[in-house]
């Protein structure tokens, strides 16, 4: 059966791909896309959504030109990232900055919107011709909606609790041509889903066992989590069925890395690992510090110590070579 699974980010895409690969007989003809990729695929013509890195680079070029109210702050650190994020949020909301500027009544708001509209125009002029804003991509895809059933078959939206406003009209239009199903994995389903003609399929309600553990610090939390994981492994659970999650893992990553190595539990970081957490990354950092900041006793000792542990070229040095410095 030809069908398309719409997921919300790269990690969900990888998860669904793995599930499809493990269940190959039941997953023939499955297409995995994000909502942006679905719109670009339907629009055709090698079109693609705007790339966030390309937008940041375009903002960096655009600040060389007059930007109205932004001229006073465009050279400050973080402006490029903040400006690119602001444009991205405006595009995801489906806003037309020109229309917003025309309807604004407050003078300060008008000045800010005028500068933002000017920045948007400069950024769009720097982007490749095949990269379109979400609103433009939706307009192009809507014109080819008659091909939706042939291209996508049954469309299932997985793992989403909401969809940005700019994409909702497109899903509503596709739902008139092809079967669009919202796979409700949570109790809440947005109100616009039913009015858009999208079918809602709810998964069976699970009743997990919830147990609370009081911890004194992030390190203690990870220690208890690893004990919980080891307990399930000892009881015969498959490693791929065990997950340790949090809303923002940054504050726990270092503790997970340290305690997992001491517990001899190989843990996969779905968000990736810092290069500095590996010996190769530390060696590269030590070399970069010497190249960027020059030679010093401390930097050279650090670099040679790391190089001796990873390469054979420095093995001939005596263990107390640093005393000769």
Short mmCIF file of C-alpha atoms in Angstrom, two decimals:
data_model
loop_
_atom_site.label_atom_id
_atom_site.label_comp_id
_atom_site.label_asym_id
_atom_site.label_seq_id
_atom_site.Cartn_x
_atom_site.Cartn_y
_atom_site.Cartn_z
CA UNK A 1 0.00 0.00 0.00
CA UNK A 2 1.46 3.33 -1.05
CA UNK A 3 1.44 5.82 1.82
CA UNK A 4 3.35 8.81 3.18
CA UNK A 5 4.30 9.36 6.81
CA UNK A 6 4.68 13.01 7.83
CA UNK A 7 6.97 13.49 10.85
CA UNK A 8 7.92 16.65 12.69
CA UNK A 9 11.74 16.59 12.74
CA UNK A 10 14.89 14.71 11.77
CA UNK A 11 14.94 12.48 14.87
CA UNK A 12 11.37 11.33 14.28
CA UNK A 13 12.29 10.69 10.63
CA UNK A 14 15.13 8.40 11.68
CA UNK A 15 12.90 6.59 14.16
CA UNK A 16 10.20 5.94 11.57
CA UNK A 17 12.78 4.84 9.03
CA UNK A 18 14.15 2.29 11.48
CA UNK A 19 10.66 0.99 12.25
CA UNK A 20 9.92 0.61 8.55
CA UNK A 21 13.20 -1.20 7.97
CA UNK A 22 12.55 -3.63 10.83
CA UNK A 23 9.05 -4.32 9.48
CA UNK A 24 9.98 -4.48 5.79
CA UNK A 25 7.13 -6.73 4.66
CA UNK A 26 4.48 -4.33 5.96
CA UNK A 27 6.31 -1.14 4.96
CA UNK A 28 6.70 -1.38 1.21
CA UNK A 29 6.11 1.90 -0.60
CA UNK A 30 6.44 4.13 2.48
CA UNK A 31 7.58 7.70 1.93
CA UNK A 32 8.95 9.60 4.97
CA UNK A 33 8.72 13.40 4.83
CA UNK A 34 8.47 16.42 7.04
CA UNK A 35 5.64 18.83 6.34
CA UNK A 36 8.07 21.18 4.59
CA UNK A 37 9.35 18.37 2.38
CA UNK A 38 5.79 17.29 1.58
CA UNK A 39 4.94 20.78 0.33
CA UNK A 40 8.16 20.96 -1.70
CA UNK A 41 7.55 17.52 -3.22
CA UNK A 42 4.04 18.50 -4.30
CA UNK A 43 5.21 21.87 -5.63
CA UNK A 44 7.79 20.05 -7.78
CA UNK A 45 10.33 21.71 -10.04
CA UNK A 46 13.25 21.03 -7.66
CA UNK A 47 11.76 23.53 -5.20
CA UNK A 48 12.70 23.26 -1.54
CA UNK A 49 11.96 25.12 1.70
CA UNK A 50 14.34 27.84 2.85
CA UNK A 51 17.37 26.51 4.70
CA UNK A 52 17.96 28.04 8.13
CA UNK A 53 21.72 28.21 7.59
CA UNK A 54 21.20 29.92 4.24
CA UNK A 55 18.92 32.47 5.92
CA UNK A 56 21.56 33.25 8.56
CA UNK A 57 24.19 33.70 5.85
CA UNK A 58 21.83 35.93 3.87
CA UNK A 59 21.20 38.07 6.96
CA UNK A 60 24.97 38.42 7.34
CA UNK A 61 25.19 39.83 3.80
CA UNK A 62 22.09 41.99 4.22
CA UNK A 63 23.43 43.90 7.24
CA UNK A 64 25.89 45.60 4.92
CA UNK A 65 22.94 47.57 3.52
CA UNK A 66 20.68 50.16 5.22
CA UNK A 67 18.00 48.45 7.31
CA UNK A 68 16.19 51.38 8.86
CA UNK A 69 15.61 50.92 12.58
CA UNK A 70 17.93 47.90 12.65
CA UNK A 71 20.97 49.98 11.69
CA UNK A 72 21.64 50.74 15.36
CA UNK A 73 21.80 47.08 16.37
CA UNK A 74 22.70 45.11 13.25
CA UNK A 75 26.41 44.96 14.17
CA UNK A 76 25.76 43.60 17.67
CA UNK A 77 26.59 39.94 18.45
CA UNK A 78 23.61 37.66 18.03
CA UNK A 79 21.71 39.92 15.63
CA UNK A 80 22.07 37.53 12.69
CA UNK A 81 20.72 34.59 14.67
CA UNK A 82 17.88 36.62 16.22
CA UNK A 83 16.90 38.14 12.87
CA UNK A 84 16.91 34.75 11.13
CA UNK A 85 14.80 33.26 13.94
CA UNK A 86 12.31 36.15 13.74
CA UNK A 87 11.91 35.73 9.99
CA UNK A 88 11.47 31.99 10.41
CA UNK A 89 8.71 32.45 13.00
CA UNK A 90 6.94 35.03 10.84
CA UNK A 91 7.07 32.68 7.85
CA UNK A 92 5.84 29.70 9.90
CA UNK A 93 2.89 31.77 11.08
CA UNK A 94 2.04 32.59 7.47
CA UNK A 95 2.36 36.32 8.06
CA UNK A 96 2.80 38.79 5.22
CA UNK A 97 5.03 41.53 6.59
CA UNK A 98 3.79 43.93 3.90
CA UNK A 99 0.17 43.38 4.98
CA UNK A 100 1.09 43.66 8.66
CA UNK A 101 2.86 46.94 7.92
CA UNK A 102 -0.17 48.29 6.10
CA UNK A 103 -2.52 47.47 8.99
CA UNK A 104 -0.23 48.78 11.77
CA UNK A 105 -1.38 51.96 13.53
CA UNK A 106 1.35 52.54 16.10
CA UNK A 107 4.36 54.52 14.85
CA UNK A 108 6.91 52.36 16.67
CA UNK A 109 5.31 49.19 15.33
CA UNK A 110 5.32 50.59 11.82
CA UNK A 111 9.02 51.44 11.99
CA UNK A 112 9.90 47.99 13.29
CA UNK A 113 7.78 46.20 10.68
CA UNK A 114 9.21 48.39 7.92
CA UNK A 115 12.74 47.44 8.94
CA UNK A 116 11.77 43.78 9.16
CA UNK A 117 10.11 43.88 5.73
CA UNK A 118 13.23 45.53 4.30
CA UNK A 119 15.41 42.84 5.87
CA UNK A 120 13.14 40.12 4.47
CA UNK A 121 13.40 41.59 0.97
CA UNK A 122 17.20 41.71 1.18
CA UNK A 123 17.38 38.14 2.54
CA UNK A 124 15.12 36.74 -0.17
CA UNK A 125 17.28 38.40 -2.81
CA UNK A 126 20.30 36.49 -1.46
CA UNK A 127 18.64 33.06 -1.31
CA UNK A 128 18.81 30.57 -4.23
CA UNK A 129 15.85 30.77 -6.59
CA UNK A 130 14.68 27.26 -5.73
CA UNK A 131 14.36 28.02 -2.00
CA UNK A 132 10.91 29.41 -1.17
CA UNK A 133 9.28 30.77 1.95
CA UNK A 134 6.65 28.44 3.45
CA UNK A 135 3.81 30.65 2.20
CA UNK A 136 5.18 30.68 -1.34
CA UNK A 137 5.76 26.94 -1.17
CA UNK A 138 2.15 26.39 -0.07
CA UNK A 139 0.88 28.50 -2.97
CA UNK A 140 2.96 26.50 -5.46
CA UNK A 141 1.89 23.18 -3.94
CA UNK A 142 -1.79 24.13 -3.90
CA UNK A 143 -1.71 24.63 -7.67
CA UNK A 144 -0.63 20.98 -8.08
CA UNK A 145 -2.88 19.47 -5.42
CA UNK A 146 -4.59 17.29 -8.04
CA UNK A 147 -1.44 15.15 -8.09
CA UNK A 148 -1.43 14.59 -4.31
CA UNK A 149 -3.11 11.18 -4.37
CA UNK A 150 -0.73 9.87 -7.03
CA UNK A 151 2.40 11.20 -5.30
CA UNK A 152 1.59 10.49 -1.65
CA UNK A 153 -1.24 7.97 -1.45
CA UNK A 154 -2.55 7.82 2.11
CA UNK A 155 -0.95 10.56 4.23
CA UNK A 156 -0.43 9.90 7.94
CA UNK A 157 0.74 12.65 10.31
CA UNK A 158 2.71 11.07 13.15
CA UNK A 159 4.03 12.43 16.43
CA UNK A 160 2.66 15.96 16.07
CA UNK A 161 0.63 17.86 18.63
CA UNK A 162 0.35 20.93 16.37
CA UNK A 163 1.25 22.15 12.89
CA UNK A 164 2.35 25.70 12.08
CA UNK A 165 -0.51 27.84 10.71
CA UNK A 166 1.12 28.29 7.31
CA UNK A 167 0.78 24.57 6.48
CA UNK A 168 -2.82 24.08 7.60
CA UNK A 169 -4.51 25.36 4.40
CA UNK A 170 -2.37 22.98 2.35
CA UNK A 171 -3.33 19.96 4.46
CA UNK A 172 -6.98 20.99 4.25
CA UNK A 173 -6.77 21.23 0.45
CA UNK A 174 -4.95 17.88 0.15
CA UNK A 175 -7.60 16.25 2.39
CA UNK A 176 -10.17 16.97 -0.34
CA UNK A 177 -8.10 15.05 -2.90
CA UNK A 178 -6.51 12.27 -0.85
CA UNK A 179 -6.85 10.54 2.50
CA UNK A 180 -5.13 12.51 5.28
CA UNK A 181 -5.02 10.92 8.73
CA UNK A 182 -3.93 12.53 12.00
CA UNK A 183 -2.43 9.76 14.16
CA UNK A 184 -3.38 11.01 17.61
CA UNK A 185 -0.77 9.74 20.04
CA UNK A 186 -1.86 12.25 22.70
CA UNK A 187 -5.24 13.13 24.15
CA UNK A 188 -5.26 16.63 22.71
CA UNK A 189 -6.06 17.07 19.02
CA UNK A 190 -6.07 20.63 17.62
CA UNK A 191 -9.51 21.98 16.78
CA UNK A 192 -8.57 22.90 13.21
CA UNK A 193 -7.87 19.24 12.36
CA UNK A 194 -11.53 18.20 12.29
CA UNK A 195 -12.65 21.34 10.45
CA UNK A 196 -9.96 20.73 7.81
CA UNK A 197 -11.49 17.37 6.90
CA UNK A 198 -8.60 15.35 8.35
CA UNK A 199 -9.46 11.94 9.79
CA UNK A 200 -8.34 11.38 13.39
CA UNK A 201 -7.19 7.91 14.45
CA UNK A 202 -6.41 7.48 18.12
CA UNK A 203 -3.94 4.93 19.36
CA UNK A 204 -5.02 2.65 22.21
CA UNK A 205 -4.62 4.41 25.54
CA UNK A 206 -1.60 3.08 27.38
CA UNK A 207 -1.45 2.83 31.17
CA UNK A 208 2.23 3.11 32.07
CA UNK A 209 3.57 2.42 35.53
CA UNK A 210 4.69 5.76 36.96
CA UNK A 211 7.25 5.81 39.77
CA UNK A 212 8.84 8.94 41.25
CA UNK A 213 12.39 9.11 42.62
CA UNK A 214 13.69 12.13 44.52
CA UNK A 215 17.19 13.14 43.41
CA UNK A 216 19.59 15.73 44.81
CA UNK A 217 21.32 16.77 41.57
CA UNK A 218 21.38 16.14 37.80
CA UNK A 219 24.19 13.63 38.35
CA UNK A 220 22.05 11.77 40.87
CA UNK A 221 19.16 11.76 38.38
CA UNK A 222 21.31 10.12 35.72
CA UNK A 223 22.64 7.61 38.24
CA UNK A 224 19.10 6.54 39.12
CA UNK A 225 18.14 6.45 35.43
CA UNK A 226 21.06 4.13 34.64
CA UNK A 227 20.14 1.89 37.56
CA UNK A 228 16.61 1.74 36.16
CA UNK A 229 17.93 0.86 32.69
CA UNK A 230 20.26 -1.84 34.04
CA UNK A 231 17.38 -3.33 36.04
CA UNK A 232 15.27 -3.68 32.89
CA UNK A 233 18.19 -5.17 30.97
CA UNK A 234 18.67 -7.74 33.72
CA UNK A 235 14.99 -8.62 33.45
CA UNK A 236 15.37 -9.37 29.74
CA UNK A 237 14.28 -6.11 28.11
CA UNK A 238 15.79 -5.27 24.70
CA UNK A 239 18.22 -2.33 24.78
CA UNK A 240 16.44 -0.62 21.86
CA UNK A 241 13.22 -0.54 23.91
CA UNK A 242 14.77 1.51 26.72
CA UNK A 243 14.83 5.31 26.48
CA UNK A 244 15.95 8.02 28.89
CA UNK A 245 14.38 11.35 27.94
CA UNK A 246 14.10 14.94 29.07
CA UNK A 247 12.76 18.16 27.56
CA UNK A 248 16.25 19.65 27.22
CA UNK A 249 19.15 17.17 27.51
CA UNK A 250 22.04 19.68 27.48
CA UNK A 251 22.39 19.91 31.27
CA UNK A 252 22.54 16.12 31.60
CA UNK A 253 24.73 15.12 28.64
CA UNK A 254 28.06 15.29 30.47
CA UNK A 255 26.75 13.27 33.40
CA UNK A 256 25.26 10.65 31.08
CA UNK A 257 28.54 10.34 29.21
CA UNK A 258 30.66 9.99 32.36
CA UNK A 259 28.39 7.62 34.26
CA UNK A 260 27.58 5.49 31.20
CA UNK A 261 31.28 4.84 30.59
CA UNK A 262 31.90 3.94 34.23
CA UNK A 263 28.84 1.65 34.22
CA UNK A 264 29.90 0.10 30.88
CA UNK A 265 26.52 0.92 29.32
CA UNK A 266 26.87 2.08 25.70
CA UNK A 267 24.23 4.81 25.34
CA UNK A 268 23.23 6.32 22.00
CA UNK A 269 22.66 10.09 22.09
CA UNK A 270 19.82 10.83 19.70
CA UNK A 271 20.81 14.53 19.55
CA UNK A 272 24.46 13.66 18.87
CA UNK A 273 27.56 13.87 21.04
CA UNK A 274 29.92 16.79 21.40
CA UNK A 275 33.22 16.31 19.59
CA UNK A 276 34.99 17.30 22.81
CA UNK A 277 33.62 14.16 24.49
CA UNK A 278 35.86 11.98 22.28
CA UNK A 279 39.63 11.59 22.39
CA UNK A 280 39.88 12.53 18.73
CA UNK A 281 37.93 15.71 19.40
CA UNK A 282 40.18 16.60 22.30
CA UNK A 283 43.26 16.10 20.10
CA UNK A 284 41.78 18.33 17.40
CA UNK A 285 40.95 20.97 20.01
CA UNK A 286 44.48 20.88 21.41
CA UNK A 287 45.97 21.33 17.94
CA UNK A 288 43.53 24.13 17.13
CA UNK A 289 44.46 25.94 20.34
CA UNK A 290 48.15 25.88 19.36
CA UNK A 291 47.45 27.05 15.81
CA UNK A 292 45.14 29.86 16.90
CA UNK A 293 46.86 31.07 20.09
CA UNK A 294 50.48 30.06 19.60
CA UNK A 295 52.88 27.80 21.47
CA UNK A 296 53.02 27.60 25.24
CA UNK A 297 54.27 24.96 27.63
CA UNK A 298 50.80 23.95 28.79
CA UNK A 299 49.34 23.73 25.27
CA UNK A 300 52.27 21.72 23.93
CA UNK A 301 52.23 19.26 26.84
CA UNK A 302 48.50 18.74 26.40
CA UNK A 303 48.80 18.17 22.65
CA UNK A 304 51.74 15.73 22.88
CA UNK A 305 50.05 13.78 25.69
CA UNK A 306 46.94 13.30 23.58
CA UNK A 307 48.96 12.52 20.45
CA UNK A 308 51.03 9.84 22.26
CA UNK A 309 47.84 8.07 23.32
CA UNK A 310 46.39 8.00 19.80
CA UNK A 311 49.28 7.84 17.33
CA UNK A 312 52.60 6.04 17.05
CA UNK A 313 54.71 8.97 15.88
CA UNK A 314 55.37 10.25 19.40
CA UNK A 315 55.93 6.85 21.05
CA UNK A 316 59.71 7.30 20.94
CA UNK A 317 59.53 10.27 23.29
CA UNK A 318 60.46 9.39 26.87
CA UNK A 319 57.71 9.60 29.45
CA UNK A 320 59.33 12.63 31.09
CA UNK A 321 60.02 14.46 27.82
CA UNK A 322 58.29 17.58 29.08
CA UNK A 323 61.02 18.16 31.68
CA UNK A 324 63.32 19.32 28.89
CA UNK A 325 61.02 22.21 27.96
#
